Amino acid sequence: MSILVLGGAGYIGSHAVDTLVNEGYDTVVVDSLVTGHRAAVNKQAKFYKGDILDEQFLNNVFEQEEIETVMHFAAFSLVSESMTKPLKYFKNNTAGLVNLLEVMKNHGVNQIVFSSTAATYGVPKELPITESSPTNPINPYGESKLMMEKIMGWADQAYGIKFVALRYFNVAGAKLDGSIGEAHHPETHLIPIILDTALGNRNRITIFGNDYNTKDGTNVRDYVHVLDLIDAHIAAMKYLQAGNPSNVFNLGSSNGFSNLEILQSAIKVTGVNIPYEIGARRGGDPDSLVAMSKKAREILEWTPRYEQIDTIISSAWQWHQKHPNGYGD
Ligand code: UFG
């Protein structure tokens, strides 16, 4: 039996594929390569290029492979883009999931580990955020993921398809040998932009706003190492394979770092005096997002290994130094 990784050529999906292969799982990858990179996919995994919106293509993959569990990373995930192109998000993310569940149902595959997001919560009333905090997304990206969680809930009730939704906070870092890492086009995330500036690929980093209600006025976020995140996916997969009920878990570290603290850590790790300026606020940024991840630690027995922010940034720095132009595609 195989594990099917949808979106296995993307940043997080490629780390999942690499870990699964190295742990001895038969791994099948589907990716449209619209945002993913073929070079990021471990060569021992079987690869199909195609789109989850193409039901015939998906059917074909499920017919050819014996799939036990699906890991679903194939989604668009830029908050700001989702504000101007909401239909792109509802089509690819939400409608794509409907296609997938239909095909899973038709082939008797009934386990899915799903990439959800802290963006399902919107602006939190209380910190840290728990899984039972209210979900009021403030952008179409978060809304599309919350809809997907709800659709999976109904599909569970009707067809017995069990899911684990993992609500990620800020994912960062790279495989420790720097062979795979984060490469978005365009890049919008804080840590890769800071490291790109350290490499000299950019003149300076603009920190978006220093008048938030936080310790130093810049936004506070909760960073989780991509390898720890993948450990949680594998634990979630085993949880489903053991016959447990559908569930939702936050994945974060319970530690909040301000944007300026991240910059300071990057200056320490790289030894480069990274130039920066304070700019205007970016739309849709809540003051602080910090997760309570006790539930994942207790139920999934998830134990993050790389919680120090310097460790997270230093693994990302390995990747950036070895691949100053990403995957070069
Ligand atoms: N930031 C800057 N300058 C930049 C880029 C980012 O100051 O050039 C700031 C942002 O304003 C924010 C912080 O850095 O305060 C983190 O921004 P990111 O874009 O790195 O990450 P987000 O917190 O916006 O988003 C991430 C994921 C989303 C997910 C969200 C949930 O990328 O997919 O976490 O919390 F929805």
mmCIF file of N, CA, C and O and ligand atoms in Angstrom, residues 76-79 116-120 139 141-142 168-171 182 184 187-194 202 204-209 212 218-223 259 277 280-287 289, ligand 1:
data_model
loop_
_atom_site.group_PDB
_atom_site.id
_atom_site.type_symbol
_atom_site.label_atom_id
_atom_site.label_comp_id
_atom_site.label_asym_id
_atom_site.label_seq_id
_atom_site.Cartn_x
_atom_site.Cartn_y
_atom_site.Cartn_z
ATOM 1 N N PHE A 76 -3.334 26.631 -3.105
ATOM 2 C CA PHE A 76 -2.728 27.963 -3.151
ATOM 3 C C PHE A 76 -2.791 28.529 -1.736
ATOM 4 O O PHE A 76 -3.754 28.283 -1.004
ATOM 5 N N SER A 77 -1.755 29.312 -1.360
ATOM 6 C CA SER A 77 -1.686 29.690 0.063
ATOM 7 C C SER A 77 -1.213 31.124 0.312
ATOM 8 O O SER A 77 -0.711 31.415 1.390
ATOM 9 N N LEU A 78 -1.389 32.011 -0.675
ATOM 10 C CA LEU A 78 -0.970 33.399 -0.433
ATOM 11 C C LEU A 78 -2.169 34.237 0.009
ATOM 12 O O LEU A 78 -3.112 34.455 -0.754
ATOM 13 N N VAL A 79 -2.086 34.689 1.255
ATOM 14 C CA VAL A 79 -3.198 35.435 1.838
ATOM 15 C C VAL A 79 -3.525 36.670 0.996
ATOM 16 O O VAL A 79 -4.687 36.910 0.648
ATOM 17 N N SER A 116 -4.211 22.343 7.018
ATOM 18 C CA SER A 116 -5.058 23.508 7.275
ATOM 19 C C SER A 116 -4.170 24.637 7.802
ATOM 20 O O SER A 116 -2.943 24.559 7.715
ATOM 21 N N THR A 117 -4.762 25.666 8.342
ATOM 22 C CA THR A 117 -3.981 26.869 8.626
ATOM 23 C C THR A 117 -4.522 27.660 9.811
ATOM 24 O O THR A 117 -5.731 27.630 10.080
ATOM 25 N N ALA A 118 -3.631 28.403 10.425
ATOM 26 C CA ALA A 118 -4.025 29.356 11.467
ATOM 27 C C ALA A 118 -4.934 30.441 10.906
ATOM 28 O O ALA A 118 -5.657 31.100 11.656
ATOM 29 N N ALA A 119 -4.905 30.610 9.569
ATOM 30 C CA ALA A 119 -5.764 31.627 8.945
ATOM 31 C C ALA A 119 -7.254 31.277 9.072
ATOM 32 O O ALA A 119 -8.108 32.111 8.780
ATOM 33 N N THR A 120 -7.572 30.053 9.533
ATOM 34 C CA THR A 120 -8.987 29.724 9.782
ATOM 35 C C THR A 120 -9.522 30.489 11.000
ATOM 36 O O THR A 120 -10.723 30.662 11.145
ATOM 37 N N ASN A 139 -9.762 36.297 5.400
ATOM 38 C CA ASN A 139 -9.355 36.329 3.983
ATOM 39 C C ASN A 139 -9.851 35.050 3.299
ATOM 40 O O ASN A 139 -10.119 34.047 3.960
ATOM 41 N N TYR A 141 -8.342 32.865 1.550
ATOM 42 C CA TYR A 141 -7.481 31.691 1.759
ATOM 43 C C TYR A 141 -7.939 30.919 3.002
ATOM 44 O O TYR A 141 -8.210 29.717 2.940
ATOM 45 N N GLY A 142 -8.040 31.627 4.127
ATOM 46 C CA GLY A 142 -8.471 30.983 5.372
ATOM 47 C C GLY A 142 -9.880 30.426 5.247
ATOM 48 O O GLY A 142 -10.180 29.332 5.741
ATOM 49 N N TYR A 168 -1.612 24.774 10.558
ATOM 50 C CA TYR A 168 -0.233 25.244 10.687
ATOM 51 C C TYR A 168 -0.191 26.697 11.119
ATOM 52 O O TYR A 168 -0.943 27.518 10.611
ATOM 53 N N PHE A 169 0.780 27.017 11.942
ATOM 54 C CA PHE A 169 1.124 28.412 12.191
ATOM 55 C C PHE A 169 2.240 28.769 11.190
ATOM 56 O O PHE A 169 2.117 28.452 10.022
ATOM 57 N N ASN A 170 3.337 29.403 11.567
ATOM 58 C CA ASN A 170 4.288 29.825 10.516
ATOM 59 C C ASN A 170 5.372 28.774 10.310
ATOM 60 O O ASN A 170 6.219 28.589 11.173
ATOM 61 N N VAL A 171 5.316 28.133 9.173
ATOM 62 C CA VAL A 171 6.256 27.051 8.878
ATOM 63 C C VAL A 171 7.534 27.655 8.293
ATOM 64 O O VAL A 171 7.475 28.540 7.437
ATOM 65 N N GLU A 182 12.713 26.121 1.018
ATOM 66 C CA GLU A 182 11.569 26.957 0.645
ATOM 67 C C GLU A 182 11.911 27.811 -0.578
ATOM 68 O O GLU A 182 12.871 28.574 -0.546
ATOM 69 N N HIS A 184 9.520 29.987 -3.135
ATOM 70 C CA HIS A 184 8.266 30.459 -3.744
ATOM 71 C C HIS A 184 8.572 31.545 -4.775
ATOM 72 O O HIS A 184 9.516 32.304 -4.603
ATOM 73 N N GLU A 187 8.374 35.275 -3.697
ATOM 74 C CA GLU A 187 8.485 34.963 -2.262
ATOM 75 C C GLU A 187 7.815 36.086 -1.468
ATOM 76 O O GLU A 187 8.038 37.259 -1.748
ATOM 77 N N THR A 188 6.964 35.700 -0.518
ATOM 78 C CA THR A 188 6.303 36.723 0.307
ATOM 79 C C THR A 188 6.590 36.518 1.786
ATOM 80 O O THR A 188 6.184 37.339 2.603
ATOM 81 N N HIS A 189 7.251 35.414 2.149
ATOM 82 C CA HIS A 189 7.395 35.079 3.570
ATOM 83 C C HIS A 189 8.618 35.737 4.202
ATOM 84 O O HIS A 189 9.649 35.924 3.555
ATOM 85 N N LEU A 190 8.474 36.030 5.485
ATOM 86 C CA LEU A 190 9.474 36.837 6.194
ATOM 87 C C LEU A 190 10.877 36.212 6.188
ATOM 88 O O LEU A 190 11.843 36.868 5.783
ATOM 89 N N ILE A 191 11.005 34.968 6.643
ATOM 90 C CA ILE A 191 12.356 34.396 6.826
ATOM 91 C C ILE A 191 13.094 34.249 5.490
ATOM 92 O O ILE A 191 14.235 34.703 5.371
ATOM 93 N N PRO A 192 12.480 33.669 4.441
ATOM 94 C CA PRO A 192 13.224 33.606 3.173
ATOM 95 C C PRO A 192 13.599 34.976 2.621
ATOM 96 O O PRO A 192 14.675 35.119 2.026
ATOM 97 N N ILE A 193 12.755 35.974 2.824
ATOM 98 C CA ILE A 193 13.095 37.315 2.305
ATOM 99 C C ILE A 193 14.275 37.890 3.093
ATOM 100 O O ILE A 193 15.215 38.463 2.512
ATOM 101 N N ILE A 194 14.278 37.689 4.404
ATOM 102 C CA ILE A 194 15.411 38.162 5.221
ATOM 103 C C ILE A 194 16.703 37.477 4.753
ATOM 104 O O ILE A 194 17.747 38.132 4.587
ATOM 105 N N ARG A 202 18.731 41.007 -2.430
ATOM 106 C CA ARG A 202 17.824 42.155 -2.261
ATOM 107 C C ARG A 202 18.583 43.241 -1.502
ATOM 108 O O ARG A 202 19.460 42.910 -0.695
ATOM 109 N N ARG A 204 17.322 45.445 0.784
ATOM 110 C CA ARG A 204 16.904 45.518 2.183
ATOM 111 C C ARG A 204 15.584 44.785 2.352
ATOM 112 O O ARG A 204 14.885 44.522 1.369
ATOM 113 N N ILE A 205 15.273 44.468 3.612
ATOM 114 C CA ILE A 205 13.959 43.903 3.928
ATOM 115 C C ILE A 205 13.104 45.033 4.519
ATOM 116 O O ILE A 205 13.588 45.818 5.335
ATOM 117 N N THR A 206 11.862 45.086 4.079
ATOM 118 C CA THR A 206 10.928 46.049 4.667
ATOM 119 C C THR A 206 10.086 45.315 5.704
ATOM 120 O O THR A 206 9.453 44.304 5.385
ATOM 121 N N ILE A 207 10.153 45.783 6.937
ATOM 122 C CA ILE A 207 9.290 45.225 7.989
ATOM 123 C C ILE A 207 7.969 45.991 7.943
ATOM 124 O O ILE A 207 7.950 47.225 8.061
ATOM 125 N N PHE A 208 6.878 45.232 7.758
ATOM 126 C CA PHE A 208 5.580 45.875 7.532
ATOM 127 C C PHE A 208 4.923 46.325 8.845
ATOM 128 O O PHE A 208 4.132 45.601 9.427
ATOM 129 N N GLY A 209 5.275 47.528 9.276
ATOM 130 C CA GLY A 209 4.602 48.148 10.428
ATOM 131 C C GLY A 209 5.305 47.894 11.745
ATOM 132 O O GLY A 209 5.793 46.786 11.991
ATOM 133 N N TYR A 212 2.068 47.955 15.974
ATOM 134 C CA TYR A 212 1.088 46.954 16.451
ATOM 135 C C TYR A 212 1.147 46.860 17.969
ATOM 136 O O TYR A 212 2.141 47.270 18.598
ATOM 137 N N THR A 218 6.132 45.244 16.310
ATOM 138 C CA THR A 218 6.028 44.475 15.057
ATOM 139 C C THR A 218 5.222 43.200 15.329
ATOM 140 O O THR A 218 5.108 42.757 16.482
ATOM 141 N N ASN A 219 4.669 42.607 14.275
ATOM 142 C CA ASN A 219 3.805 41.426 14.438
ATOM 143 C C ASN A 219 4.545 40.279 15.121
ATOM 144 O O ASN A 219 5.743 40.085 14.903
ATOM 145 N N VAL A 220 3.791 39.520 15.874
ATOM 146 C CA VAL A 220 4.336 38.335 16.555
ATOM 147 C C VAL A 220 3.731 37.091 15.910
ATOM 148 O O VAL A 220 2.515 37.022 15.697
ATOM 149 N N ARG A 221 4.605 36.133 15.562
ATOM 150 C CA ARG A 221 4.158 34.892 14.936
ATOM 151 C C ARG A 221 4.811 33.700 15.623
ATOM 152 O O ARG A 221 5.845 33.831 16.289
ATOM 153 N N ASP A 222 4.224 32.532 15.400
ATOM 154 C CA ASP A 222 4.660 31.298 16.054
ATOM 155 C C ASP A 222 5.273 30.402 14.975
ATOM 156 O O ASP A 222 4.580 29.953 14.058
ATOM 157 N N TYR A 223 6.580 30.172 15.055
ATOM 158 C CA TYR A 223 7.302 29.458 13.985
ATOM 159 C C TYR A 223 7.489 27.991 14.333
ATOM 160 O O TYR A 223 7.855 27.648 15.454
ATOM 161 N N ASN A 259 8.646 40.230 14.451
ATOM 162 C CA ASN A 259 9.390 40.310 13.187
ATOM 163 C C ASN A 259 10.809 40.828 13.433
ATOM 164 O O ASN A 259 11.762 40.360 12.798
ATOM 165 N N GLU A 277 14.270 48.294 6.714
ATOM 166 C CA GLU A 277 13.556 49.552 6.948
ATOM 167 C C GLU A 277 12.171 49.190 7.487
ATOM 168 O O GLU A 277 11.698 48.072 7.288
ATOM 169 N N ALA A 280 5.026 50.552 5.743
ATOM 170 C CA ALA A 280 3.615 50.603 6.147
ATOM 171 C C ALA A 280 3.128 49.207 6.499
ATOM 172 O O ALA A 280 3.725 48.202 6.092
ATOM 173 N N ARG A 281 2.051 49.144 7.231
ATOM 174 C CA ARG A 281 1.419 47.852 7.540
ATOM 175 C C ARG A 281 0.992 47.158 6.249
ATOM 176 O O ARG A 281 0.605 47.832 5.288
ATOM 177 N N ARG A 282 1.024 45.829 6.254
ATOM 178 C CA ARG A 282 0.467 45.040 5.155
ATOM 179 C C ARG A 282 -0.978 44.708 5.551
ATOM 180 O O ARG A 282 -1.230 44.419 6.720
ATOM 181 N N GLY A 283 -1.899 44.739 4.607
ATOM 182 C CA GLY A 283 -3.310 44.468 4.937
ATOM 183 C C GLY A 283 -3.499 43.066 5.509
ATOM 184 O O GLY A 283 -2.824 42.131 5.092
ATOM 185 N N GLY A 284 -4.401 42.952 6.475
ATOM 186 C CA GLY A 284 -4.811 41.625 6.948
ATOM 187 C C GLY A 284 -3.858 40.923 7.898
ATOM 188 O O GLY A 284 -3.989 39.715 8.092
ATOM 189 N N ASP A 285 -2.890 41.645 8.477
ATOM 190 C CA ASP A 285 -1.985 41.016 9.449
ATOM 191 C C ASP A 285 -2.508 41.205 10.878
ATOM 192 O O ASP A 285 -2.476 42.323 11.396
ATOM 193 N N PRO A 286 -2.952 40.135 11.545
ATOM 194 C CA PRO A 286 -3.320 40.280 12.964
ATOM 195 C C PRO A 286 -2.072 40.599 13.804
ATOM 196 O O PRO A 286 -0.969 40.206 13.438
ATOM 197 N N ASP A 287 -2.246 41.315 14.945
ATOM 198 C CA ASP A 287 -1.111 41.678 15.809
ATOM 199 C C ASP A 287 -0.239 40.467 16.098
ATOM 200 O O ASP A 287 0.954 40.464 15.833
ATOM 201 N N LEU A 289 -0.158 35.955 16.454
ATOM 202 C CA LEU A 289 -0.764 34.623 16.264
ATOM 203 C C LEU A 289 0.145 33.613 16.954
ATOM 204 O O LEU A 289 1.276 33.394 16.511
HETATM 205 N N1 UFG B 1 6.658 40.499 6.791
HETATM 206 C C1 UFG B 1 7.409 41.646 6.693
HETATM 207 N N2 UFG B 1 8.099 41.872 5.554
HETATM 208 C C2 UFG B 1 8.093 41.007 4.493
HETATM 209 C C3 UFG B 1 7.322 39.817 4.613
HETATM 210 C C4 UFG B 1 6.617 39.595 5.769
HETATM 211 O O1 UFG B 1 7.440 42.471 7.615
HETATM 212 O O2 UFG B 1 8.732 41.286 3.473
HETATM 213 C C5 UFG B 1 5.914 40.264 8.043
HETATM 214 C C6 UFG B 1 4.412 40.121 7.843
HETATM 215 O O3 UFG B 1 3.792 41.392 7.768
HETATM 216 C C7 UFG B 1 4.035 39.334 9.098
HETATM 217 C C8 UFG B 1 5.261 38.422 9.323
HETATM 218 O O4 UFG B 1 6.325 39.032 8.589
HETATM 219 O O5 UFG B 1 3.924 40.208 10.166
HETATM 220 C C9 UFG B 1 5.075 37.015 8.819
HETATM 221 O O6 UFG B 1 4.614 37.092 7.467
HETATM 222 P P1 UFG B 1 4.630 35.838 6.487
HETATM 223 O O7 UFG B 1 4.144 36.334 5.154
HETATM 224 O O8 UFG B 1 5.957 35.196 6.552
HETATM 225 O O9 UFG B 1 3.602 34.831 7.130
HETATM 226 P P2 UFG B 1 2.079 35.075 7.556
HETATM 227 O O10 UFG B 1 2.071 35.094 9.051
HETATM 228 O O11 UFG B 1 1.453 36.207 6.873
HETATM 229 O O12 UFG B 1 1.376 33.797 6.926
HETATM 230 C C10 UFG B 1 1.665 32.471 7.310
HETATM 231 C C11 UFG B 1 1.410 31.545 6.136
HETATM 232 C C12 UFG B 1 -0.037 31.611 5.721
HETATM 233 C C13 UFG B 1 -0.902 31.299 6.909
HETATM 234 C C14 UFG B 1 -0.544 32.182 8.069
HETATM 235 C C15 UFG B 1 -1.302 31.741 9.261
HETATM 236 O O13 UFG B 1 2.222 31.906 5.049
HETATM 237 O O14 UFG B 1 -0.286 30.683 4.698
HETATM 238 O O15 UFG B 1 0.853 32.086 8.357
HETATM 239 O O16 UFG B 1 -0.848 32.383 10.386
HETATM 240 F F1 UFG B 1 -2.193 31.511 6.598
#
